[in-house]
Amino acid sequence: MEDAALIDDTVLAALHEATLIAVASRSAARQPSIGPALACRVSADRRTVQLWLPRDAVGLLLTHILICGRIAVAVPTADSLLQLKGSDARVTEPADDDLVWLAARSSKLQTAGDLVAVCFTPDDIVWQAGRTGSISGTPA
């Protein structure tokens, strides 16, 4: 029997409405890297998250993802912080249908320049209440 997808309606809505998405990874020596994602899409079966990042701003981050496959994504909402973590992240080139979807989503994405896609399966999703800097969270 397949595991249930972790992405429920609340997580899906937060990802769809996100205006700020931070993406992080690390090297084998645990050197951190961070960069912005410009857009996010969840697969129809809610098992995969796809992010689009500006290639020129995330070189070290992409290298780290390629090395270890680990990814952490943070999406602030009005009253909390959504965090997703994965261990199978992979870097791909955006497909033609991705570019059509991005263009329809926002005019700013049409002028974003050279984009790269990162896909992953969330292993863990946590809602962090408030914006107090607390590291404790409530699983989604």
Coordinates of N, CA and C in Angstrom, one line a residue:
M1 N 0.8 -1.2 0.0 CA 0.0 0.0 0.0 C 0.9 1.2 0.0
E2 N 0.5 2.2 -0.8 CA 1.3 3.4 -0.9 C 1.1 4.3 0.3
D3 N 2.1 5.1 0.7 CA 2.0 6.0 1.7 C 1.1 7.2 1.3
A4 N 0.3 7.8 2.2 CA -0.5 8.9 1.8 C 0.4 10.1 1.6
A5 N -0.1 11.0 0.7 CA 0.6 12.2 0.4 C 0.6 13.1 1.7
L6 N 1.6 13.8 1.9 CA 1.7 14.7 3.1 C 1.0 16.0 2.9
I7 N 0.8 16.4 1.6 CA 0.3 17.7 1.3 C -1.3 17.7 1.4
D8 N -1.8 18.4 2.4 CA -3.2 18.5 2.6 C -3.7 19.8 1.9
D9 N -5.0 20.1 2.1 CA -5.6 21.3 1.4 C -5.0 22.6 2.0
T10 N -4.7 22.6 3.3 CA -4.1 23.8 3.9 C -2.7 24.1 3.4
V11 N -1.9 23.0 3.3 CA -0.5 23.1 2.8 C -0.6 23.5 1.3
L12 N -1.4 22.9 0.5 CA -1.6 23.2 -0.9 C -1.9 24.7 -1.1
A13 N -2.9 25.2 -0.3 CA -3.2 26.6 -0.5 C -2.1 27.5 -0.1
A14 N -1.3 27.2 0.9 CA -0.2 28.1 1.3 C 0.9 28.1 0.2
L15 N 1.1 26.9 -0.4 CA 2.1 26.9 -1.4 C 1.7 27.6 -2.7
H16 N 0.4 27.4 -3.0 CA -0.2 28.1 -4.2 C -0.2 29.6 -4.1
E17 N -0.4 30.1 -2.9 CA -0.5 31.5 -2.6 C 0.8 32.2 -2.2
A18 N 1.8 31.4 -2.1 CA 3.1 31.9 -1.6 C 3.7 33.1 -2.5
T19 N 4.1 34.1 -1.8 CA 4.8 35.2 -2.5 C 6.2 35.3 -2.2
L20 N 6.6 34.5 -1.1 CA 8.0 34.4 -0.7 C 8.3 33.0 -0.4
I21 N 9.3 32.4 -1.1 CA 9.7 31.0 -0.9 C 11.2 31.0 -0.7
A22 N 11.7 30.5 0.4 CA 13.1 30.4 0.7 C 13.4 28.9 0.6
V23 N 14.5 28.6 -0.2 CA 15.0 27.2 -0.4 C 16.4 27.1 0.2
A24 N 16.6 26.0 0.9 CA 18.0 25.8 1.5 C 18.4 24.3 1.2
S25 N 19.7 24.2 1.3 CA 20.3 22.8 1.2 C 21.7 22.9 1.9
R26 N 22.5 21.9 1.8 CA 23.8 21.9 2.4 C 24.8 21.0 1.7
S27 N 26.0 21.3 1.9 CA 27.1 20.5 1.3 C 27.3 19.2 2.2
A28 N 28.1 18.3 1.7 CA 28.4 17.1 2.4 C 29.1 17.5 3.8
A29 N 29.8 18.6 3.8 CA 30.4 19.1 5.0 C 29.5 20.0 5.9
R30 N 28.2 20.0 5.5 CA 27.1 20.7 6.2 C 27.2 22.2 6.0
Q31 N 27.9 22.7 5.0 CA 27.9 24.2 4.7 C 26.5 24.5 4.1
P32 N 25.8 25.5 4.8 CA 24.5 25.8 4.3 C 24.5 26.7 3.0
S33 N 23.4 26.6 2.3 CA 23.2 27.5 1.2 C 21.7 27.8 1.1
I34 N 21.4 29.0 0.6 CA 20.0 29.4 0.6 C 19.8 30.3 -0.6
G35 N 18.5 30.2 -1.1 CA 18.2 31.1 -2.3 C 16.7 31.2 -2.4
P36 N 16.2 32.0 -3.3 CA 14.8 32.2 -3.5 C 14.2 31.3 -4.5
A37 N 13.0 30.9 -4.4 CA 12.2 30.3 -5.4 C 11.2 31.3 -5.9
L38 N 10.9 31.4 -7.2 CA 10.0 32.3 -7.7 C 8.6 31.8 -7.8
A39 N 8.5 30.5 -7.9 CA 7.1 29.9 -8.0 C 7.2 28.4 -7.5
C40 N 6.0 27.9 -7.2 CA 5.9 26.6 -6.7 C 4.7 25.9 -7.3
R41 N 4.8 24.6 -7.6 CA 3.6 23.9 -8.1 C 3.7 22.5 -7.4
V42 N 2.5 22.0 -7.1 CA 2.3 20.7 -6.5 C 1.7 19.8 -7.5
S43 N 2.2 18.5 -7.6 CA 1.7 17.6 -8.6 C 0.3 17.2 -8.2
A44 N -0.5 16.7 -9.2 CA -1.9 16.4 -9.0 C -2.1 15.4 -7.9
D45 N -1.1 14.5 -7.7 CA -1.3 13.5 -6.7 C -0.8 13.9 -5.3
R46 N -0.3 15.2 -5.3 CA 0.2 15.9 -4.1 C 1.4 15.2 -3.5
R47 N 2.2 14.5 -4.2 CA 3.4 13.8 -3.7 C 4.7 14.6 -4.1
T48 N 4.6 15.4 -5.1 CA 5.8 16.1 -5.5 C 5.7 17.6 -5.6
V49 N 6.7 18.3 -5.1 CA 6.7 19.8 -5.2 C 7.8 20.2 -6.2
Q50 N 7.4 21.1 -7.1 CA 8.3 21.6 -8.1 C 8.5 23.1 -7.8
L51 N 9.7 23.5 -7.8 CA 10.1 24.9 -7.6 C 10.8 25.5 -8.8
W52 N 10.7 26.8 -9.0 CA 11.5 27.4 -10.1 C 12.3 28.5 -9.4
L53 N 13.6 28.4 -9.7 CA 14.6 29.3 -9.1 C 15.4 30.1 -10.2
P54 N 15.8 31.3 -9.9 CA 16.6 32.1 -10.9 C 18.0 31.5 -10.9
R55 N 18.4 30.9 -12.0 CA 19.7 30.2 -12.0 C 20.9 31.1 -11.6
D56 N 20.9 32.3 -12.0 CA 22.0 33.2 -11.7 C 22.1 33.6 -10.2
A57 N 21.1 33.3 -9.4 CA 21.1 33.6 -8.0 C 21.3 32.5 -7.0
V58 N 21.4 31.2 -7.6 CA 21.4 30.1 -6.8 C 22.4 29.0 -7.1
G59 N 23.5 29.4 -7.6 CA 24.6 28.5 -8.1 C 25.0 27.5 -7.0
L60 N 25.4 28.1 -5.8 CA 25.9 27.2 -4.7 C 24.8 26.3 -4.2
L61 N 23.6 26.8 -4.1 CA 22.4 26.0 -3.7 C 22.2 24.8 -4.6
L62 N 22.2 25.1 -5.9 CA 22.0 24.0 -6.9 C 23.2 23.0 -6.8
T63 N 24.4 23.4 -6.5 CA 25.5 22.5 -6.3 C 25.2 21.6 -5.1
H64 N 24.8 22.2 -4.1 CA 24.5 21.4 -2.8 C 23.3 20.4 -3.0
I65 N 22.3 20.8 -3.7 CA 21.2 19.9 -4.0 C 21.7 18.7 -4.9
L66 N 22.5 19.0 -5.9 CA 23.1 18.0 -6.7 C 23.9 17.0 -5.9
I67 N 24.7 17.5 -4.9 CA 25.6 16.7 -4.1 C 24.8 15.8 -3.1
C68 N 23.8 16.4 -2.4 CA 23.2 15.6 -1.3 C 21.7 15.3 -1.5
G69 N 21.0 16.0 -2.4 CA 19.6 15.7 -2.6 C 18.7 16.3 -1.5
R70 N 19.3 16.9 -0.5 CA 18.5 17.3 0.7 C 18.0 18.8 0.4
I71 N 16.8 19.1 0.8 CA 16.2 20.4 0.5 C 15.3 20.7 1.7
A72 N 15.3 22.0 2.0 CA 14.3 22.6 3.0 C 13.7 23.8 2.4
V73 N 12.4 23.9 2.5 CA 11.6 25.0 1.9 C 10.9 25.7 3.0
A74 N 10.9 27.0 3.1 CA 10.2 27.8 4.0 C 9.3 28.8 3.3
V75 N 8.0 28.8 3.8 CA 7.0 29.7 3.2 C 6.3 30.4 4.3
P76 N 6.6 31.7 4.5 CA 5.8 32.4 5.5 C 4.4 32.7 5.1
T77 N 3.5 32.6 6.0 CA 2.1 32.9 5.8 C 1.8 34.1 6.8
A78 N 0.5 34.5 6.8 CA 0.1 35.6 7.7 C 0.4 35.4 9.1
D79 N 0.3 34.2 9.6 CA 0.5 33.9 11.1 C 1.4 32.7 11.4
S80 N 2.0 32.2 10.4 CA 2.9 31.0 10.7 C 3.9 30.8 9.6
L81 N 4.7 29.8 9.8 CA 5.7 29.5 8.8 C 5.6 28.0 8.4
L82 N 5.4 27.8 7.1 CA 5.3 26.4 6.6 C 6.7 25.9 6.2
Q83 N 7.1 24.8 6.7 CA 8.4 24.2 6.3 C 8.2 22.8 5.7
L84 N 8.9 22.6 4.6 CA 8.9 21.3 3.9 C 10.3 20.8 3.8
K85 N 10.5 19.5 4.1 CA 11.9 19.0 3.9 C 11.8 17.8 3.1
G86 N 12.8 17.6 2.3 CA 12.9 16.4 1.4 C 14.3 15.9 1.3
S87 N 14.5 14.7 0.8 CA 15.8 14.1 0.7 C 16.1 13.5 -0.7
D88 N 15.2 13.8 -1.6 CA 15.3 13.3 -3.0 C 15.3 14.4 -4.0
A89 N 15.7 15.6 -3.7 CA 15.6 16.8 -4.6 C 16.5 16.6 -5.8
R90 N 16.0 17.0 -6.9 CA 16.7 16.9 -8.2 C 16.6 18.1 -9.0
V91 N 17.6 18.5 -9.7 CA 17.6 19.7 -10.5 C 17.3 19.3 -11.9
T92 N 16.4 20.0 -12.5 CA 16.0 19.8 -13.9 C 15.8 21.1 -14.7
E93 N 15.8 21.0 -16.0 CA 15.4 22.1 -16.8 C 13.9 22.2 -16.9
P94 N 13.4 23.4 -16.9 CA 11.9 23.6 -17.0 C 11.4 23.0 -18.4
A95 N 10.4 22.2 -18.4 CA 9.8 21.7 -19.6 C 8.9 22.8 -20.3
D96 N 8.6 22.7 -21.5 CA 7.8 23.7 -22.2 C 6.5 23.9 -21.5
D97 N 5.8 22.9 -21.0 CA 4.5 23.1 -20.3 C 4.8 23.9 -19.0
D98 N 5.9 23.7 -18.3 CA 6.3 24.5 -17.2 C 6.3 26.0 -17.5
L99 N 7.0 26.3 -18.6 CA 7.1 27.7 -19.0 C 5.8 28.3 -19.3
V100 N 4.9 27.6 -19.9 CA 3.5 28.0 -20.2 C 2.8 28.3 -18.9
W101 N 2.9 27.4 -17.9 CA 2.3 27.5 -16.6 C 2.8 28.7 -15.9
L102 N 4.1 28.9 -15.9 CA 4.7 30.1 -15.3 C 4.3 31.4 -15.9
A103 N 4.2 31.4 -17.2 CA 3.8 32.7 -17.9 C 2.4 33.0 -17.5
A104 N 1.5 32.0 -17.4 CA 0.1 32.3 -17.1 C 0.0 32.7 -15.7
R105 N 0.9 32.3 -14.8 CA 0.8 32.5 -13.4 C 1.1 34.0 -13.0
S106 N 2.1 34.5 -13.7 CA 2.6 35.9 -13.3 C 3.4 36.5 -14.5
S107 N 3.1 37.8 -14.7 CA 3.9 38.5 -15.7 C 5.4 38.7 -15.2
K108 N 5.6 38.7 -13.9 CA 7.0 38.9 -13.4 C 7.8 37.7 -13.7
L109 N 7.2 36.5 -13.8 CA 7.9 35.3 -14.1 C 8.3 35.2 -15.6
Q110 N 7.6 36.0 -16.4 CA 7.9 36.0 -17.8 C 9.2 36.7 -18.1
T111 N 9.6 37.6 -17.2 CA 10.8 38.4 -17.3 C 11.9 38.0 -16.3
A112 N 11.7 36.8 -15.7 CA 12.6 36.4 -14.6 C 14.0 35.9 -15.1
G113 N 14.1 35.7 -16.4 CA 15.4 35.3 -16.9 C 15.5 33.8 -16.9
D114 N 16.7 33.3 -16.8 CA 17.0 31.9 -16.9 C 16.6 31.2 -15.6
L115 N 15.6 30.3 -15.7 CA 15.1 29.5 -14.6 C 15.6 28.1 -14.6
V116 N 15.7 27.5 -13.4 CA 16.0 26.1 -13.3 C 14.9 25.5 -12.3
A117 N 14.5 24.3 -12.6 CA 13.5 23.6 -11.7 C 14.2 22.7 -10.7
V118 N 13.6 22.6 -9.6 CA 14.0 21.7 -8.5 C 12.7 20.9 -8.1
C119 N 12.7 19.6 -8.1 CA 11.6 18.8 -7.8 C 12.0 17.9 -6.6
F120 N 11.0 17.7 -5.7 CA 11.3 16.8 -4.5 C 10.0 16.3 -4.0
T121 N 10.1 15.2 -3.2 CA 9.0 14.6 -2.5 C 9.2 15.0 -1.0
P122 N 8.2 15.7 -0.4 CA 8.3 16.0 1.0 C 8.4 14.8 1.9
D123 N 9.4 14.8 2.8 CA 9.5 13.8 3.8 C 8.8 14.2 5.1
D124 N 8.8 15.5 5.2 CA 8.3 16.1 6.5 C 7.7 17.5 6.2
I125 N 6.6 17.8 6.8 CA 5.9 19.1 6.6 C 5.6 19.6 8.0
V126 N 6.0 20.8 8.4 CA 5.7 21.3 9.7 C 5.2 22.7 9.6
W127 N 4.2 23.1 10.4 CA 3.7 24.4 10.6 C 4.4 25.0 11.8
Q128 N 5.1 26.1 11.7 CA 5.7 26.7 12.9 C 4.8 27.9 13.2
A129 N 4.2 27.9 14.4 CA 3.2 28.9 14.8 C 3.9 30.2 15.1
G130 N 3.3 31.3 14.7 CA 3.8 32.6 14.9 C 5.1 32.9 14.2
R131 N 5.7 34.0 14.4 CA 7.0 34.4 13.8 C 7.9 34.8 14.9
T132 N 8.0 34.0 15.9 CA 8.8 34.4 17.1 C 10.2 33.9 17.0
G133 N 10.5 33.1 16.0 CA 11.8 32.5 15.9 C 11.9 31.1 16.7
S134 N 10.8 30.7 17.2 CA 10.8 29.4 17.9 C 11.2 28.3 16.9
I135 N 11.9 27.2 17.4 CA 12.2 26.1 16.5 C 11.2 25.0 16.6
S136 N 10.3 25.0 17.6 CA 9.4 24.0 17.7 C 8.3 24.1 16.7
G137 N 7.7 23.0 16.3 CA 6.7 23.1 15.3 C 5.6 22.1 15.5
T138 N 4.5 22.2 14.7 CA 3.5 21.2 14.8 C 3.4 20.5 13.5
P139 N 3.5 19.2 13.4 CA 3.4 18.5 12.1 C 2.1 18.8 11.4
A140 N 2.2 18.9 10.1 CA 1.0 19.2 9.3 C 0.1 18.0 9.3

